[in-house]
């Protein structure tokens, strides 16, 4: 043996006695199962947070509008809420400078249904205006206590 290989072996033995033997890395099979487990946990977390945030949440969407005359407009919209909840929504009719020319608060009471698909319903309301509007929107909706 040469002196350098003896020195390397002695240094290696000295390091092992001081710090312990190096750990073995996980096998390819173990690594594969860890990756699959992490993916399953991530998918479960996504499903949990998506479903958890959607249940019990009050949302509204504008569906359409119709300007009937200079003093009246019709607004169609969708509200998603719990079936037993009562909510109120503020409906606005706007002119071409986005000024509110008509407003109405409507109350939506409880409705029938038990499946998650029954949370959404479509509504139409008429709104009186001060001057001719160009669009109708749902400004906001809130729960009535």
PDB file of C-alpha atoms in Angstrom:
ATOM      1  CA  UNK A   1       0.000   0.000   0.000  1.00  0.00           C
ATOM      2  CA  UNK A   2       1.129   3.474  -0.638  1.00  0.00           C
ATOM      3  CA  UNK A   3       1.316   6.129   1.975  1.00  0.00           C
ATOM      4  CA  UNK A   4      -1.514   8.237   0.478  1.00  0.00           C
ATOM      5  CA  UNK A   5      -4.028   5.360   0.500  1.00  0.00           C
ATOM      6  CA  UNK A   6      -3.058   4.572   4.087  1.00  0.00           C
ATOM      7  CA  UNK A   7      -3.513   8.203   5.033  1.00  0.00           C
ATOM      8  CA  UNK A   8      -6.927   8.321   3.272  1.00  0.00           C
ATOM      9  CA  UNK A   9      -8.046   5.161   5.083  1.00  0.00           C
ATOM     10  CA  UNK A  10      -6.844   6.526   8.422  1.00  0.00           C
ATOM     11  CA  UNK A  11      -8.596   9.856   7.794  1.00  0.00           C
ATOM     12  CA  UNK A  12     -11.782   8.033   6.835  1.00  0.00           C
ATOM     13  CA  UNK A  13     -11.626   5.888   9.984  1.00  0.00           C
ATOM     14  CA  UNK A  14     -10.938   8.960  12.113  1.00  0.00           C
ATOM     15  CA  UNK A  15     -13.910  10.829  10.584  1.00  0.00           C
ATOM     16  CA  UNK A  16     -16.203   7.815  11.111  1.00  0.00           C
ATOM     17  CA  UNK A  17     -15.156   7.499  14.734  1.00  0.00           C
ATOM     18  CA  UNK A  18     -15.680  11.214  15.317  1.00  0.00           C
ATOM     19  CA  UNK A  19     -18.948  11.798  13.389  1.00  0.00           C
ATOM     20  CA  UNK A  20     -20.358   8.309  12.876  1.00  0.00           C
ATOM     21  CA  UNK A  21     -20.840   6.371   9.698  1.00  0.00           C
ATOM     22  CA  UNK A  22     -22.597   8.205   6.858  1.00  0.00           C
ATOM     23  CA  UNK A  23     -26.331   7.470   6.480  1.00  0.00           C
ATOM     24  CA  UNK A  24     -27.564   5.438   3.580  1.00  0.00           C
ATOM     25  CA  UNK A  25     -29.929   7.149   1.163  1.00  0.00           C
ATOM     26  CA  UNK A  26     -33.474   5.862   0.733  1.00  0.00           C
ATOM     27  CA  UNK A  27     -33.980   3.177  -1.869  1.00  0.00           C
ATOM     28  CA  UNK A  28     -35.689   3.990  -5.153  1.00  0.00           C
ATOM     29  CA  UNK A  29     -38.800   2.115  -4.000  1.00  0.00           C
ATOM     30  CA  UNK A  30     -38.986   4.119  -0.762  1.00  0.00           C
ATOM     31  CA  UNK A  31     -38.534   7.373  -2.652  1.00  0.00           C
ATOM     32  CA  UNK A  32     -41.353   6.419  -5.037  1.00  0.00           C
ATOM     33  CA  UNK A  33     -43.745   5.706  -2.123  1.00  0.00           C
ATOM     34  CA  UNK A  34     -42.810   8.987  -0.432  1.00  0.00           C
ATOM     35  CA  UNK A  35     -43.598  10.915  -3.636  1.00  0.00           C
ATOM     36  CA  UNK A  36     -46.918   9.096  -4.090  1.00  0.00           C
ATOM     37  CA  UNK A  37     -47.824   9.780  -0.452  1.00  0.00           C
ATOM     38  CA  UNK A  38     -46.982  13.469  -0.805  1.00  0.00           C
ATOM     39  CA  UNK A  39     -49.108  13.730  -3.953  1.00  0.00           C
ATOM     40  CA  UNK A  40     -52.068  12.036  -2.256  1.00  0.00           C
ATOM     41  CA  UNK A  41     -51.791  14.401   0.723  1.00  0.00           C
ATOM     42  CA  UNK A  42     -51.577  17.442  -1.573  1.00  0.00           C
ATOM     43  CA  UNK A  43     -54.649  16.309  -3.541  1.00  0.00           C
ATOM     44  CA  UNK A  44     -56.566  15.745  -0.302  1.00  0.00           C
ATOM     45  CA  UNK A  45     -55.654  19.226   0.931  1.00  0.00           C
ATOM     46  CA  UNK A  46     -56.804  20.808  -2.337  1.00  0.00           C
ATOM     47  CA  UNK A  47     -60.156  19.010  -2.167  1.00  0.00           C
ATOM     48  CA  UNK A  48     -60.619  19.901   1.507  1.00  0.00           C
ATOM     49  CA  UNK A  49     -59.945  23.604   1.035  1.00  0.00           C
ATOM     50  CA  UNK A  50     -61.964  23.861  -2.188  1.00  0.00           C
ATOM     51  CA  UNK A  51     -65.077  22.195  -0.783  1.00  0.00           C
ATOM     52  CA  UNK A  52     -64.669  23.805   2.627  1.00  0.00           C
ATOM     53  CA  UNK A  53     -64.569  27.308   1.159  1.00  0.00           C
ATOM     54  CA  UNK A  54     -67.535  26.771  -1.150  1.00  0.00           C
ATOM     55  CA  UNK A  55     -69.992  25.476   1.441  1.00  0.00           C
ATOM     56  CA  UNK A  56     -71.846  28.234   3.260  1.00  0.00           C
ATOM     57  CA  UNK A  57     -70.460  31.014   1.111  1.00  0.00           C
ATOM     58  CA  UNK A  58     -72.730  33.700  -0.333  1.00  0.00           C
ATOM     59  CA  UNK A  59     -71.950  34.613  -3.953  1.00  0.00           C
ATOM     60  CA  UNK A  60     -73.724  36.569  -6.676  1.00  0.00           C
ATOM     61  CA  UNK A  61     -73.241  36.862 -10.440  1.00  0.00           C
ATOM     62  CA  UNK A  62     -74.691  39.235 -12.990  1.00  0.00           C
ATOM     63  CA  UNK A  63     -76.531  37.309 -15.693  1.00  0.00           C
ATOM     64  CA  UNK A  64     -78.094  40.025 -17.815  1.00  0.00           C
ATOM     65  CA  UNK A  65     -80.143  43.184 -17.960  1.00  0.00           C
ATOM     66  CA  UNK A  66     -82.766  44.825 -20.149  1.00  0.00           C
ATOM     67  CA  UNK A  67     -83.423  48.533 -20.413  1.00  0.00           C
ATOM     68  CA  UNK A  68     -87.206  48.735 -20.661  1.00  0.00           C
ATOM     69  CA  UNK A  69     -87.632  52.517 -20.865  1.00  0.00           C
ATOM     70  CA  UNK A  70     -86.111  55.788 -19.654  1.00  0.00           C
ATOM     71  CA  UNK A  71     -87.516  55.084 -16.184  1.00  0.00           C
ATOM     72  CA  UNK A  72     -87.273  51.311 -15.827  1.00  0.00           C
ATOM     73  CA  UNK A  73     -84.786  48.448 -16.231  1.00  0.00           C
ATOM     74  CA  UNK A  74     -84.820  44.729 -15.559  1.00  0.00           C
ATOM     75  CA  UNK A  75     -81.812  42.945 -14.015  1.00  0.00           C
ATOM     76  CA  UNK A  76     -81.231  39.154 -14.082  1.00  0.00           C
ATOM     77  CA  UNK A  77     -78.787  37.649 -11.618  1.00  0.00           C
ATOM     78  CA  UNK A  78     -77.784  34.449  -9.832  1.00  0.00           C
ATOM     79  CA  UNK A  79     -77.385  34.056  -6.068  1.00  0.00           C
ATOM     80  CA  UNK A  80     -75.688  31.062  -4.437  1.00  0.00           C
ATOM     81  CA  UNK A  81     -76.505  30.682  -0.746  1.00  0.00           C
ATOM     82  CA  UNK A  82     -77.491  28.093   1.830  1.00  0.00           C
ATOM     83  CA  UNK A  83     -81.062  26.912   1.299  1.00  0.00           C
ATOM     84  CA  UNK A  84     -82.251  28.066   4.732  1.00  0.00           C
ATOM     85  CA  UNK A  85     -80.540  31.491   4.626  1.00  0.00           C
ATOM     86  CA  UNK A  86     -82.259  34.827   4.011  1.00  0.00           C
ATOM     87  CA  UNK A  87     -80.200  37.378   2.107  1.00  0.00           C
ATOM     88  CA  UNK A  88     -80.624  40.867   0.702  1.00  0.00           C
ATOM     89  CA  UNK A  89     -79.049  42.132  -2.511  1.00  0.00           C
ATOM     90  CA  UNK A  90     -78.460  45.685  -3.714  1.00  0.00           C
ATOM     91  CA  UNK A  91     -79.243  46.067  -7.413  1.00  0.00           C
ATOM     92  CA  UNK A  92     -77.920  49.096  -9.328  1.00  0.00           C
ATOM     93  CA  UNK A  93     -78.752  50.487 -12.758  1.00  0.00           C
ATOM     94  CA  UNK A  94     -75.936  52.656 -14.140  1.00  0.00           C
ATOM     95  CA  UNK A  95     -75.773  55.263 -16.889  1.00  0.00           C
ATOM     96  CA  UNK A  96     -72.970  55.668 -19.430  1.00  0.00           C
ATOM     97  CA  UNK A  97     -70.769  57.549 -16.917  1.00  0.00           C
ATOM     98  CA  UNK A  98     -71.198  54.724 -14.355  1.00  0.00           C
ATOM     99  CA  UNK A  99     -73.394  56.883 -12.128  1.00  0.00           C
ATOM    100  CA  UNK A 100     -76.190  55.089 -10.285  1.00  0.00           C
ATOM    101  CA  UNK A 101     -79.524  56.122 -11.798  1.00  0.00           C
ATOM    102  CA  UNK A 102     -81.602  53.470 -10.040  1.00  0.00           C
ATOM    103  CA  UNK A 103     -81.222  51.185  -7.034  1.00  0.00           C
ATOM    104  CA  UNK A 104     -83.278  48.550  -5.284  1.00  0.00           C
ATOM    105  CA  UNK A 105     -82.728  46.219  -2.339  1.00  0.00           C
ATOM    106  CA  UNK A 106     -84.443  42.868  -2.689  1.00  0.00           C
ATOM    107  CA  UNK A 107     -84.856  40.173  -0.048  1.00  0.00           C
ATOM    108  CA  UNK A 108     -84.404  36.525  -0.977  1.00  0.00           C
ATOM    109  CA  UNK A 109     -85.794  34.081   1.542  1.00  0.00           C
ATOM    110  CA  UNK A 110     -85.157  30.387   2.154  1.00  0.00           C
ATOM    111  CA  UNK A 111     -85.863  27.957  -0.663  1.00  0.00           C
ATOM    112  CA  UNK A 112     -86.296  24.209  -1.138  1.00  0.00           C
ATOM    113  CA  UNK A 113     -83.432  21.861  -1.857  1.00  0.00           C
ATOM    114  CA  UNK A 114     -80.919  19.630  -0.180  1.00  0.00           C
ATOM    115  CA  UNK A 115     -78.094  19.036  -2.662  1.00  0.00           C
ATOM    116  CA  UNK A 116     -75.157  21.398  -3.241  1.00  0.00           C
ATOM    117  CA  UNK A 117     -76.544  22.112  -6.729  1.00  0.00           C
ATOM    118  CA  UNK A 118     -79.671  23.601  -5.141  1.00  0.00           C
ATOM    119  CA  UNK A 119     -77.673  26.466  -3.593  1.00  0.00           C
ATOM    120  CA  UNK A 120     -77.902  28.603  -6.761  1.00  0.00           C
ATOM    121  CA  UNK A 121     -81.051  30.219  -8.117  1.00  0.00           C
ATOM    122  CA  UNK A 122     -81.746  32.838 -10.773  1.00  0.00           C
ATOM    123  CA  UNK A 123     -83.766  35.969 -10.091  1.00  0.00           C
ATOM    124  CA  UNK A 124     -85.149  38.879 -12.099  1.00  0.00           C
ATOM    125  CA  UNK A 125     -86.117  42.232 -10.634  1.00  0.00           C
ATOM    126  CA  UNK A 126     -87.436  45.488 -12.055  1.00  0.00           C
ATOM    127  CA  UNK A 127     -85.700  48.722 -11.020  1.00  0.00           C
ATOM    128  CA  UNK A 128     -87.109  52.258 -11.402  1.00  0.00           C
ATOM    129  CA  UNK A 129     -84.592  54.791 -12.717  1.00  0.00           C
ATOM    130  CA  UNK A 130     -84.214  58.586 -12.712  1.00  0.00           C
ATOM    131  CA  UNK A 131     -82.885  58.633 -16.278  1.00  0.00           C
ATOM    132  CA  UNK A 132     -82.067  56.097 -18.973  1.00  0.00           C
ATOM    133  CA  UNK A 133     -79.642  53.434 -17.780  1.00  0.00           C
ATOM    134  CA  UNK A 134     -77.199  51.496 -19.891  1.00  0.00           C
ATOM    135  CA  UNK A 135     -76.483  48.508 -17.626  1.00  0.00           C
ATOM    136  CA  UNK A 136     -77.773  46.716 -14.557  1.00  0.00           C
ATOM    137  CA  UNK A 137     -75.587  44.981 -11.939  1.00  0.00           C
ATOM    138  CA  UNK A 138     -75.746  43.349  -8.532  1.00  0.00           C
ATOM    139  CA  UNK A 139     -73.656  45.612  -6.315  1.00  0.00           C
ATOM    140  CA  UNK A 140     -73.580  43.345  -3.253  1.00  0.00           C
ATOM    141  CA  UNK A 141     -75.430  40.701  -1.262  1.00  0.00           C
ATOM    142  CA  UNK A 142     -75.393  40.064   2.493  1.00  0.00           C
ATOM    143  CA  UNK A 143     -76.945  37.737   5.040  1.00  0.00           C
ATOM    144  CA  UNK A 144     -79.932  38.976   7.022  1.00  0.00           C
ATOM    145  CA  UNK A 145     -79.631  37.996  10.672  1.00  0.00           C
TER     146      UNK A 145
END
